[in-house]
XYZ file of C-alpha atoms in Angstrom:
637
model
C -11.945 5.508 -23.141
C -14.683 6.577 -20.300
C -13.981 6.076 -17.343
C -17.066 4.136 -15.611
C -17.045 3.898 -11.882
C -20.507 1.510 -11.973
C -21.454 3.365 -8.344
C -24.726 2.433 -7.620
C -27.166 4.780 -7.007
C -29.808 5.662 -4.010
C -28.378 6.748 -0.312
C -25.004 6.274 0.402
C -25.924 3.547 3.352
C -27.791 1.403 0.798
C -25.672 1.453 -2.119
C -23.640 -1.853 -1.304
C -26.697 -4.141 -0.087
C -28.858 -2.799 -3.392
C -26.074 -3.634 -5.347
C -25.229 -6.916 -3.749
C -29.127 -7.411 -4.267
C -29.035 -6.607 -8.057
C -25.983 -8.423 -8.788
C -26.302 -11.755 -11.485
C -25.499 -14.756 -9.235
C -23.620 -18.008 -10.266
C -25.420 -21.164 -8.811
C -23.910 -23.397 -6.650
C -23.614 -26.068 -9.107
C -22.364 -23.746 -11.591
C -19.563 -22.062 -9.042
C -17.097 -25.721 -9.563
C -17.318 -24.952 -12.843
C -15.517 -21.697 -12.932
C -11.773 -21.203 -12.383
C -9.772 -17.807 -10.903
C -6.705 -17.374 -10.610
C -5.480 -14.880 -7.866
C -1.950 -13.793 -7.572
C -0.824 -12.930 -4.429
C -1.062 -14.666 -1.016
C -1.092 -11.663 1.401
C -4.358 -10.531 3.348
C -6.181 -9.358 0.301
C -5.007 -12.694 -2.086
C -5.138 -14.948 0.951
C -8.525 -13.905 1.751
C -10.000 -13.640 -1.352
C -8.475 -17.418 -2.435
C -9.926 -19.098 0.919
C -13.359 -17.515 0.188
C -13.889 -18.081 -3.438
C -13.115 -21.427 -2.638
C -14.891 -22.032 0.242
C -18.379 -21.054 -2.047
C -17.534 -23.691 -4.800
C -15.498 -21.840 -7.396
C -11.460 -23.649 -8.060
C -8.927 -21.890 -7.091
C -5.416 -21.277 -8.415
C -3.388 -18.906 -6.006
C -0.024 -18.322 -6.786
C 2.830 -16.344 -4.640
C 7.015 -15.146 -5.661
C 7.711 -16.389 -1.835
C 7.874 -20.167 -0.768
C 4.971 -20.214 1.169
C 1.723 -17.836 1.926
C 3.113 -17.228 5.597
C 5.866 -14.768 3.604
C 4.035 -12.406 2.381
C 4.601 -9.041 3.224
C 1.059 -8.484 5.144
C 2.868 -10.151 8.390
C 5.240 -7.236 8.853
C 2.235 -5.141 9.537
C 2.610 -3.912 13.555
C -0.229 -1.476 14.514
C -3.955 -2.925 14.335
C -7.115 -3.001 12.123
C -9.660 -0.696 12.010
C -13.392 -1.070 12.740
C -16.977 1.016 13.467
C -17.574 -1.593 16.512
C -17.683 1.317 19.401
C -16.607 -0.533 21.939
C -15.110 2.195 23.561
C -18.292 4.192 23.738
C -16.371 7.027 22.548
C -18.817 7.974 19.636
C -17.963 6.033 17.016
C -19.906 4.708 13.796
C -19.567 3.276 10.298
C -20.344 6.989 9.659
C -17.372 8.638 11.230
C -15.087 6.217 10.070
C -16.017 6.994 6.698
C -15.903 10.259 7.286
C -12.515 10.393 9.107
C -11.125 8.169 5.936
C -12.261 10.715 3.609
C -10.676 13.330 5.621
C -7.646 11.685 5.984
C -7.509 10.954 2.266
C -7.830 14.790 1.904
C -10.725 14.464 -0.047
C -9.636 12.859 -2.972
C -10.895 8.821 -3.064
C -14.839 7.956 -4.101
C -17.336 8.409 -1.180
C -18.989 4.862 -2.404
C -16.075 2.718 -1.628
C -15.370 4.161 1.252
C -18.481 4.089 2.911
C -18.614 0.426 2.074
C -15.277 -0.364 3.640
C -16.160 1.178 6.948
C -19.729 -0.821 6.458
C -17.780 -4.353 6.096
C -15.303 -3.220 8.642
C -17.216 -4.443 11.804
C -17.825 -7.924 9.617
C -13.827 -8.338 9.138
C -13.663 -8.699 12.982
C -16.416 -11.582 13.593
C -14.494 -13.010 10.982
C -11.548 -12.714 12.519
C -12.293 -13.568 16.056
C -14.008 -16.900 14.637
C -10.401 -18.104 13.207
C -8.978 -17.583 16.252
C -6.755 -14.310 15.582
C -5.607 -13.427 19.146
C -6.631 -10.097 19.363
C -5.697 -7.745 22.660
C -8.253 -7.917 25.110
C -9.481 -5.856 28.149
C -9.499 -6.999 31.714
C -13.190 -8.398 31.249
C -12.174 -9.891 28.098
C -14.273 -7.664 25.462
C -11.804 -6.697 22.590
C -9.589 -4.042 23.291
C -8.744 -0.843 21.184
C -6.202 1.513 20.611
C -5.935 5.179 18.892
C -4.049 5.968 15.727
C -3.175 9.384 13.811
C -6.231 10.852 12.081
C -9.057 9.518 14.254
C -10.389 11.081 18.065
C -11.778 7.748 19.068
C -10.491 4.226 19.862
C -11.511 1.576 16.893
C -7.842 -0.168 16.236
C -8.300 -3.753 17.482
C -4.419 -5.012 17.514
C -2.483 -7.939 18.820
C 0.445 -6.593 20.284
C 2.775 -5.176 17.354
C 2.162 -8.197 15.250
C -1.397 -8.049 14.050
C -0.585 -8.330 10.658
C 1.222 -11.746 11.269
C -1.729 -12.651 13.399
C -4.573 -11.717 10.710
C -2.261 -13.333 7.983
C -1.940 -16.715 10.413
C -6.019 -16.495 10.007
C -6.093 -16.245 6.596
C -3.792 -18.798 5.934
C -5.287 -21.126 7.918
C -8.670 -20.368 5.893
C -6.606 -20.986 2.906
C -4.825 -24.268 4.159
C -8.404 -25.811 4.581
C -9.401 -25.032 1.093
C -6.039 -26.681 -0.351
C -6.787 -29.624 1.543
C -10.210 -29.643 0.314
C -8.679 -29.857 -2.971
C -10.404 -26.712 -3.563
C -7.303 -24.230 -4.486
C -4.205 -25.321 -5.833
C -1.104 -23.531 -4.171
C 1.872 -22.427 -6.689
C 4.196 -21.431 -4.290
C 7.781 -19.605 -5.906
C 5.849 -18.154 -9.100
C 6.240 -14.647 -10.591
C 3.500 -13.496 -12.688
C 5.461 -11.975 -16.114
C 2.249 -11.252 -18.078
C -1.517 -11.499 -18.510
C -3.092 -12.802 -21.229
C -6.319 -11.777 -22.804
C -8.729 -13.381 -25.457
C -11.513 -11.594 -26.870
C -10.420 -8.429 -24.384
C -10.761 -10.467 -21.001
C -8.485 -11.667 -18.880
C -8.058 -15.243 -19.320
C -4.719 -16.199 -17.498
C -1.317 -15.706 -17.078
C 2.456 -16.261 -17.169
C 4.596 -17.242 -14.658
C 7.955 -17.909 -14.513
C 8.401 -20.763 -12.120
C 11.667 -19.235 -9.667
C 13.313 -22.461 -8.895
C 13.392 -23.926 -12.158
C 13.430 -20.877 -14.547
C 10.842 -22.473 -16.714
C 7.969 -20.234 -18.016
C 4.035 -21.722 -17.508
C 0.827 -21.395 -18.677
C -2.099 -20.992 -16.726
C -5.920 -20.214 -17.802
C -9.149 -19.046 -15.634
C -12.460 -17.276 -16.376
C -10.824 -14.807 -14.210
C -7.913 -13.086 -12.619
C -7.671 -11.425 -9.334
C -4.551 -9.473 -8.902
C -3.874 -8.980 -4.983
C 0.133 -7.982 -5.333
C 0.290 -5.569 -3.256
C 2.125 -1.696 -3.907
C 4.658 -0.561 -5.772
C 6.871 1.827 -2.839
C 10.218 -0.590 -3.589
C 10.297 1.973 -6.741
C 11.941 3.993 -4.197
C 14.765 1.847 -3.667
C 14.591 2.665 0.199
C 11.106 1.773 1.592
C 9.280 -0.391 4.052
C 8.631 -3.222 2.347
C 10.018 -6.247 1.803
C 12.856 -6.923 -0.816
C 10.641 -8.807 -2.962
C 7.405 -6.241 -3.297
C 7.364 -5.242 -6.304
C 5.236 -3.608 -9.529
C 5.652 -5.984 -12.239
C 2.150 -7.737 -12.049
C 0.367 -4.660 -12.004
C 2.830 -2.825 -14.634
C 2.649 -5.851 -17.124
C -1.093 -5.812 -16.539
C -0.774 -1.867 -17.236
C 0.847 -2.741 -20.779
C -1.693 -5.004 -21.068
C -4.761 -2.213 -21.059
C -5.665 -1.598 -17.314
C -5.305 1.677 -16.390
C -2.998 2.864 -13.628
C -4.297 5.439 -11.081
C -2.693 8.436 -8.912
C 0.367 6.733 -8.978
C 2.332 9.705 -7.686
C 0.291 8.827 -4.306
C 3.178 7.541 -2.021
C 2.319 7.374 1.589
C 5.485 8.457 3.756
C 5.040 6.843 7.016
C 6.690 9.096 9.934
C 7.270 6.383 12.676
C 10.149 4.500 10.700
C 14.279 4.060 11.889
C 16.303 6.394 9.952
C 18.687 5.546 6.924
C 21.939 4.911 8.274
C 24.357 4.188 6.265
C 24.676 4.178 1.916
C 24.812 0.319 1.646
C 21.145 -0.475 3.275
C 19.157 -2.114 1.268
C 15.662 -1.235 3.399
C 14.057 0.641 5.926
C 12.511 -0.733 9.198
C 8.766 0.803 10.354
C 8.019 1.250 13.940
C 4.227 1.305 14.414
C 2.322 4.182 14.313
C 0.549 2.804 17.800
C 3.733 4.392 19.331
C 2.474 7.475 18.921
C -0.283 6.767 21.486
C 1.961 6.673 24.219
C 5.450 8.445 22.424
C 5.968 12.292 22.636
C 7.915 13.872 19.344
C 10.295 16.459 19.964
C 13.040 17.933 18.510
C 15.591 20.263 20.330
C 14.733 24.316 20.215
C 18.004 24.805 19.388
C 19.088 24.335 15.920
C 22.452 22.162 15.970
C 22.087 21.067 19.766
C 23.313 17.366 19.389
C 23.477 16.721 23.093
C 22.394 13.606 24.664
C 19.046 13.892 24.733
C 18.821 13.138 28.388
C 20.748 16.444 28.545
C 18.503 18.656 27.236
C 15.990 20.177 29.488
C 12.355 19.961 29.017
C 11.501 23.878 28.402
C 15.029 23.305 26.202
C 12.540 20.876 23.703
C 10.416 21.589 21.094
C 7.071 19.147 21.162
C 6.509 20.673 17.605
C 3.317 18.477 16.830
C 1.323 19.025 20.519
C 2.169 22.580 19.671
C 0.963 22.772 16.636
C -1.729 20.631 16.441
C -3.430 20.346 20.045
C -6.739 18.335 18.935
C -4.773 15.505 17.662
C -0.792 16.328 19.399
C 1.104 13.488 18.188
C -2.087 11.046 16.638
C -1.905 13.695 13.419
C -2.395 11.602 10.356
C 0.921 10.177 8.835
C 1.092 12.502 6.300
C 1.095 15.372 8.651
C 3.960 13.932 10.929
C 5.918 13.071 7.804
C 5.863 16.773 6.515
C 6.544 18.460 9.974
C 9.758 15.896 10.905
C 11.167 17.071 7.527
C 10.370 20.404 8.110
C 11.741 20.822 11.358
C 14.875 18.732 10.103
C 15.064 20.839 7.074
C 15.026 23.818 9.789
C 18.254 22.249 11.493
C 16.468 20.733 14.397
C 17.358 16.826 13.390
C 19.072 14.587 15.503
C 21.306 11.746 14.836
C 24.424 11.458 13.094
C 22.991 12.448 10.345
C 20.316 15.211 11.823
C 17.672 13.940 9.826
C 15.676 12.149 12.586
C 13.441 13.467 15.380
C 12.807 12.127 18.689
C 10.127 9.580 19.837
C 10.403 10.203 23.591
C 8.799 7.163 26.062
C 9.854 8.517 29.677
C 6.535 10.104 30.760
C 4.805 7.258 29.784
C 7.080 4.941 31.175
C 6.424 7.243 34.693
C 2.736 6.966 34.222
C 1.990 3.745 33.817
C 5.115 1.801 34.356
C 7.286 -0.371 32.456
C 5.448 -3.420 32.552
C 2.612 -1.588 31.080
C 4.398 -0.012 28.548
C 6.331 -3.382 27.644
C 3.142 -5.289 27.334
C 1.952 -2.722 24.853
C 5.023 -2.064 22.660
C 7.285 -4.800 23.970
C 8.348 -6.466 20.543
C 8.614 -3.007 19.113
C 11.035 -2.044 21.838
C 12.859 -5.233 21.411
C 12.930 -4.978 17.380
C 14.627 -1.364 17.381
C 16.786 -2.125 20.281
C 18.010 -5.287 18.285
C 18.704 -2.884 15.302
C 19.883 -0.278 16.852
C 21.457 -1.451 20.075
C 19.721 1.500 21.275
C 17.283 0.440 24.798
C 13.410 3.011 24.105
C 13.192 2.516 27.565
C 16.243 4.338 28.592
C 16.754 6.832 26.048
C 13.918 8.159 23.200
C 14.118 6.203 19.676
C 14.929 8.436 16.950
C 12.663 8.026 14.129
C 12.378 9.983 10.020
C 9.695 9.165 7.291
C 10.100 6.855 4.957
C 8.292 5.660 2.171
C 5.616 2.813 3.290
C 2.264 2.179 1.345
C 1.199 3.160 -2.166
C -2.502 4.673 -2.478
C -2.131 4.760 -6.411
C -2.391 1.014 -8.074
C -4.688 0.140 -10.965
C -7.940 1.675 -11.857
C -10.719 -0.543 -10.530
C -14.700 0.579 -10.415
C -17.045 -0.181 -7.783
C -16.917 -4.179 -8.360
C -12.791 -3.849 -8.049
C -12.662 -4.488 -11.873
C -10.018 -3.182 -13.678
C -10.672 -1.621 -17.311
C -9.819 -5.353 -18.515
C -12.767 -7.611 -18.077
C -12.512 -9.768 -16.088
C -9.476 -8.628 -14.136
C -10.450 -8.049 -10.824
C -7.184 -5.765 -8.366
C -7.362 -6.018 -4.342
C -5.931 -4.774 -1.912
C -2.889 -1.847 -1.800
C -2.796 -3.322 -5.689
C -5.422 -0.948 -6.660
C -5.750 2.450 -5.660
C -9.649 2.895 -4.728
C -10.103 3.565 -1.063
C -7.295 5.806 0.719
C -7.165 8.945 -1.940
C -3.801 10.938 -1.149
C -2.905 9.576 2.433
C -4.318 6.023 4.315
C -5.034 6.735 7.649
C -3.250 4.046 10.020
C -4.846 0.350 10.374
C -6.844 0.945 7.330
C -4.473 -1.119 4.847
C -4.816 -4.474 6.947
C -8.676 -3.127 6.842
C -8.984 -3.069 3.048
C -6.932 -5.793 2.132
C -9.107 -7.702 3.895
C -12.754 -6.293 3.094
C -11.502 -6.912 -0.344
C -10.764 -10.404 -0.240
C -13.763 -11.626 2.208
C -16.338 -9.482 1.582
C -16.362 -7.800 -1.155
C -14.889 -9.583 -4.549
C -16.664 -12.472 -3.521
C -20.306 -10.668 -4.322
C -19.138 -8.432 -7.478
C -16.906 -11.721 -9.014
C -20.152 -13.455 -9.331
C -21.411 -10.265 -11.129
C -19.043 -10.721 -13.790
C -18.452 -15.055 -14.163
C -22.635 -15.104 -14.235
C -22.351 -13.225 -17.716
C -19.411 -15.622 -18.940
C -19.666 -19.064 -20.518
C -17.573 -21.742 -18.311
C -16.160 -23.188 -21.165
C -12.785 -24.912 -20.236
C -10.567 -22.038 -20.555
C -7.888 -23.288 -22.829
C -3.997 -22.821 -22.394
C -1.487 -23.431 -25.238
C -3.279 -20.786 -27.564
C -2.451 -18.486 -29.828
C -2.799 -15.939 -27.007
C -0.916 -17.479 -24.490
C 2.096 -18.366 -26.805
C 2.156 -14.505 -27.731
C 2.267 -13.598 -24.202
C 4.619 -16.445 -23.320
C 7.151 -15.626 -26.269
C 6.691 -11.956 -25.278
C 7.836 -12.390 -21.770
C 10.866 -15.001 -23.012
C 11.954 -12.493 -25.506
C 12.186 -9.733 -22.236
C 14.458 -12.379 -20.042
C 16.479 -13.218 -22.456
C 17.251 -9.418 -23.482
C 18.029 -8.764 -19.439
C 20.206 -11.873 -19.761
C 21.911 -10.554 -22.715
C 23.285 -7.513 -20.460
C 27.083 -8.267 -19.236
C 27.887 -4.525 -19.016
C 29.417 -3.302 -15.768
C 26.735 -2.060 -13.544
C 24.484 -3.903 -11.296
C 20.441 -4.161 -11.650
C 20.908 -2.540 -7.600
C 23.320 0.553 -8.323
C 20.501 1.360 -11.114
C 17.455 0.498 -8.525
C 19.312 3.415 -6.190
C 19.587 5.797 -8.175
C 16.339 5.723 -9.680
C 14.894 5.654 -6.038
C 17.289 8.419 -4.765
C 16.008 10.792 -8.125
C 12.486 9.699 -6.826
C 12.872 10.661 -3.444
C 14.339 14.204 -4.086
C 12.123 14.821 -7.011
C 8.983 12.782 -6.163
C 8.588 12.507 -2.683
C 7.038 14.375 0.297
C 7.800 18.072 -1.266
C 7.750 18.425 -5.057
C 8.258 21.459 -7.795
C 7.826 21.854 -11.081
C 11.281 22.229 -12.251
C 12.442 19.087 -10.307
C 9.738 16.859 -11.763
C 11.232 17.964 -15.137
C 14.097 17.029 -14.338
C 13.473 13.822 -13.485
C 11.178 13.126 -16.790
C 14.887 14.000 -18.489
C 16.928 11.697 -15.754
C 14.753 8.473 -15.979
C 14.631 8.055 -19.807
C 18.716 8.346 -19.511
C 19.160 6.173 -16.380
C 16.848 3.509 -18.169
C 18.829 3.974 -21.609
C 22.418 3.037 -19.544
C 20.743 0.182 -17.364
C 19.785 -1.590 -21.212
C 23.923 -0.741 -22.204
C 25.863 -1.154 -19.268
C 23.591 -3.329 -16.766
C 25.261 -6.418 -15.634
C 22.484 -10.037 -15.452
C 24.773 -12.964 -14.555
C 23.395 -16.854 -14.586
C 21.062 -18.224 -16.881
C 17.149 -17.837 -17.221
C 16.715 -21.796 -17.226
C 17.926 -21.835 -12.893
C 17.335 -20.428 -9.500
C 18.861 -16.747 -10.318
C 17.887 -13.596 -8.213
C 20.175 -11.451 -10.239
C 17.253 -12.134 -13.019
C 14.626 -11.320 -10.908
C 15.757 -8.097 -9.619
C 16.619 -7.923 -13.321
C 13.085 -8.065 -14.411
C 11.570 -5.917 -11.452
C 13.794 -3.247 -11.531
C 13.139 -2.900 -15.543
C 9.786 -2.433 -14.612
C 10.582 0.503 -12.173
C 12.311 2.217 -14.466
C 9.466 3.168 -16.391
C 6.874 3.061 -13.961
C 8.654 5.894 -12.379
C 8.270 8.216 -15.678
C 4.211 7.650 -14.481
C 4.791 8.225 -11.372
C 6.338 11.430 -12.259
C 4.060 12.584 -14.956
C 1.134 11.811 -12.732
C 3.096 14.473 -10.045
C 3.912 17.145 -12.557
C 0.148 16.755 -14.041
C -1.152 17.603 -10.716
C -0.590 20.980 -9.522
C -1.882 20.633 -6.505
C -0.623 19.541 -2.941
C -3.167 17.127 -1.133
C -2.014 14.423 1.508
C 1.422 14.163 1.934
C 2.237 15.646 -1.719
C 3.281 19.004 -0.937
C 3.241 20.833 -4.723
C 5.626 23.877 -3.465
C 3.839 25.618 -5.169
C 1.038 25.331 -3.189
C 0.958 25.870 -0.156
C -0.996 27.753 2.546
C 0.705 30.797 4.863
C 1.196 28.276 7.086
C 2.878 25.457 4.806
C 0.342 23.133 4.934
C -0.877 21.099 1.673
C -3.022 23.597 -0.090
C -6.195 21.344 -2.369
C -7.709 23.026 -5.608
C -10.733 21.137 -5.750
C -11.766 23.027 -9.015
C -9.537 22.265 -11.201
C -8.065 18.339 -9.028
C -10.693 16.673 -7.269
C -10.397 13.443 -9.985
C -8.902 10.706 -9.877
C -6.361 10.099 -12.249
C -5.817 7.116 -14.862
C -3.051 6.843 -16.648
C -3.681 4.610 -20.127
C -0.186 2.847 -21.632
C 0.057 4.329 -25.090
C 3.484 2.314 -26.133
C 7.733 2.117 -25.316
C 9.226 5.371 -24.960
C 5.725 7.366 -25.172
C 4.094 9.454 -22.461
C 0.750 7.659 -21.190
C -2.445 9.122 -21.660
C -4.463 11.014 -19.076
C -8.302 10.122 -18.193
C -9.727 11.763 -15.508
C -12.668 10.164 -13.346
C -14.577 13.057 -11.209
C -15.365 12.710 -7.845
C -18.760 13.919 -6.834
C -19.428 14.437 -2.854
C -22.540 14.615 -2.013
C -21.975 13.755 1.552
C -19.192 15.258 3.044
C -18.108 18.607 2.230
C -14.562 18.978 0.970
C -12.421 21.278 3.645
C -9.108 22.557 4.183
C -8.012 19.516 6.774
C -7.373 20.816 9.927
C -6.196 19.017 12.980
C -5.654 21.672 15.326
């Protein structure tokens, strides 16, 4: 299979509005006459949902959680990004491209990116129109904040809740469509397959949570907008219920997955604690604005921190890096806390945290500044810790946050299935090895507003709008495929939970697959998952019955689909013998243990094509071409 990226052609600035110029349109007329189906509800899903409708086309949006409020989007804290140069700090749609490539360390598609940072200035007009209460200055002109990988102010934020805020917007978008009659809201539905006729996507399955019972449902297309895949992990950022199996049945299905072994590790998150947690909690990376990270000089000092002097501390990142101090990108900060905890330097109870120290902010500009900044951030890790940031510094360790891998999608965000469109953190097209902070909430909702809506016409335009018809031979297939998979997960009454298997599978990931990697331990792990999967299908214990509410099912089902994900996820590792973002290959490395690129031999992307149970996938490789930036070793200093 080749591997066709559709970029347009001519200057990098012009690409998107040629393309949106050449691009088959659907009439209005002709737009009621088309359905989609979009699964997912979060930024990217409820975006793209309110918008298709909102031009004429009927809408089917479907979400695992009982309402679009719940989706994991509203736990994002730090802000958006945006070209708007309020500041007059030197910002443009220019730099933001270029500081995205950068922080990607060279390894996503110049096209895309440029036209992210194009839309970007759009997503905030939008934005401020639905009323999302974004921070404002004293004169009332938007305010903005800095954030790792970036020497200028462009993160518009409300508070440490603009993802809830931004979501609120969407949702309300969406809420006037449903009333419209324009999409139809399936709320508690799991997508368990896709189903194609003729090679396109034509609809799905979903097994309906309350009930248990499987349905049917067709479109002329189907946007998936489920978000990542870092719950693989076990231990991660997101919420219980993220998970890979859209994407992974879609996978099985003939889309391609890409990078996979692309795991952001977010540094600003509150360290494991104990072997019965079932998540991890982020603290924003806007922290870092006003937050110093330190570690003690001395290896094995557990004083109180208040104890230990300030020429007795070790501000390892100002030190290090004194361009960007503590606003390195994420990837950065993640490798240098485990460094310096891997040097004996952590702190904790379990010296694998580092310090995130508030007082000489807090003497600066007071606490009532500080508070109005952070204040729900303070309030969330004192309520979890029962540990006050304003009186003592909050101990923070990386953690695993946001996937950059996801499906293979070309410059119209279709997959290598026609007519299956991925947005969002689903896919894996703008952030290369490492997003750069407030640039998730930034593409989840380009995506969805203002991008699928142009390229979906593309596609629909050169389809008939025949009444897509459910109850067909390909829809029973799928449908008795995905039956025949519950009831095998059902049929387990060994003596294991779905969970114990989930942890160990994440805790093999994490040592073998996560910020630092070798050869020899990504072997290993191709050897551990196969047996790990080969006990969960002999001694896993399902409880309940498919045809009810049951969780045990559903955890059932998702961690199933982990289980072999992670074999990609690891192949895709050990296949690239390289380090680039926050995937340090230890074997390569520069003098000064930084991630060390081969360009020559890495800079493509890499899609992974499903070749059948129990057989490695097969590698296509799409080049990247840069004919506007130069690829560099990244430095920060």
């Amino acid at each position: 299979m080749i591997l066709n990226a559709k970029i347009p052609s001519g200057p990098l600035a012009d690409k998107w509005d040629s393309h949106c110029f050449q691009s088959k349109l659907v009439n209005p007329a002709n737009k009621r006459k088309y359905n989609v189906i979009v699964v997912g509800s979060g930024l990217a899903g409820a975006s793209a949902a309110a918008t298709l409708a909102e031009l004429g086309y009927n809408v089917s949006c479907f979400t695992i959680q009982d309402s679009p409020r719940r989706a994991h989007s509203i736990a994002a804290q730090g802000g958006i990004n945006a070209a708007k140069n309020y500041q007059n700090d030197g910002d443009s749609i220019f730099r933001l491209f270029y500081d995205t490539i950068k922080g990607g360390d060279f390894r996503s598609r110049e096209a895309n990116v440029y036209r992210l940072a194009q839309v970007s200035n759009n997503i905030i007009d939008q934005c401020v129109a639905q009323g999302v209460p974004f921070a404002r200055e004293y004169g009332g002109q938007l305010a903005n904040r800095s954030f790792g990988g970036a020497q200028v102010s462009r993160t518009f934020y409300a508070r440490g809740q603009t993802g809830q805020q931004l979501l609120l917007g969407a949702y309300s978008s969406l809420s006037r469509q449903i009333k419209l009659g324009k999409v139809t809201m399936f709320t508690r539905r799991e997508m368990l397959d896709l189903v194609l006729e003729d090679g396109q996507a034509r609809g799905i399955i979903v097994r309906n949570l309350i009930t248990g019972e499987l349905e049917q449902y067709g479109g002329h297309a189907v946007v998936l907008a489920t978000g990542g895949y870092g719950n693989a992990f076990y231990l991660s950022t997101n919420a219980m219920a993220s998970n890979v199996t859209a994407a992974f049945r879609a996978y099985k299905r003939g889309a391609m997955m890409a990078n996979p072994c692309y795991v952001q590790i977010h540094p600003t998150c509150i360290p494991v604690h104990g072997d019965y947690q079932s998540k991890l909690t982020l603290m924003s990376e806007s922290l870092r604005n006003d937050g110093r990270v330190w570690v003690p000089k001395k290896k094995g000092d557990n004083r109180p921190p208040a104890d230990i002097l300030e020429n007795e501390r070790d501000y390892y990142l100002e030190q290090k890096y004194p361009s960007f101090g503590n606003l390195v990108p994420r990837d950065v900060a993640s490798r240098n806390a485990k460094e310096q905890c891997d040097l004996g330097k952590g702190v904790g109870e379990t010296n694998l945290a580092v310090y995130l120290d508030f007082d000489e902010a807090i003497a600066r500009d007071g606490q009532a500044t500080i508070m109005k900044k952070y204040g729900n951030l303070f309030q969330m890790y004192e309520k979890i810790t029962d540990k006050n940031p304003l009186t003592e510094p909050m101990m923070i360790y990386p953690a695993v946050h946001y996937t950059m891998g996801g499906l293979w999608v070309d410059y119209d965000l279709m997959s290598t299935i026609p007519g299956l469109f991925v947005l969002g953190e689903a896919n894996f097209s703008d952030h290369g090895a490492n997003r750069l902070g407030a640039s998730a909430l930034m593409q989840g909702l380009a995506d969805g507003y203002f991008i699928l809506p142009y390229t979906i016409g593309n596609y629909l335009a050169k389809t008939s709008h025949d009444q897509v018809q459910v109850g067909g031979d390909a829809f029973t297939e799928a449908q008795q495929q995905a039956d025949s998979k519950l009831n095998q997960l059902l049929a387990l009454k060994g003596k294991r939970t779905v969970d114990d298997f989930h942890k160990e599978l994440g805790a093999l990931l994490w040592d073998e697959c996560g910020m630092a990697r070798n050869k020899v331990g990504l072997q290993r792990a191709l050897t551990k998952i196969p047996e790990i999967r080969a006990e969960f299908w002999s001694n896993g214990l399902v409880t309940g019955q498919g045809a009810e509410f049951n969780q045990t099912l559903e955890r059932a089902g998702r961690v199933a689909d982990f289980l072999e994900f992670g074999e990609i996820m690891v192949h895709d590792a050990l296949a690239r013998e390289e380090s680039c973002g926050c995937h340090l290959r230890e074997e390569s490395q520069t003098a000064e243990n930084e991630a060390l690129r081969d360009d020559d031999k890495f800079s493509y992307v890499a899609a992974w094509q499903y070749q059948g149970q129990d057989t490695a996938p097969k590698l296509h490789k799409e080049e990247l071409s840069f004919e506007n930036v130069t690829p560099s070793q990244r430095s920060y200093k």
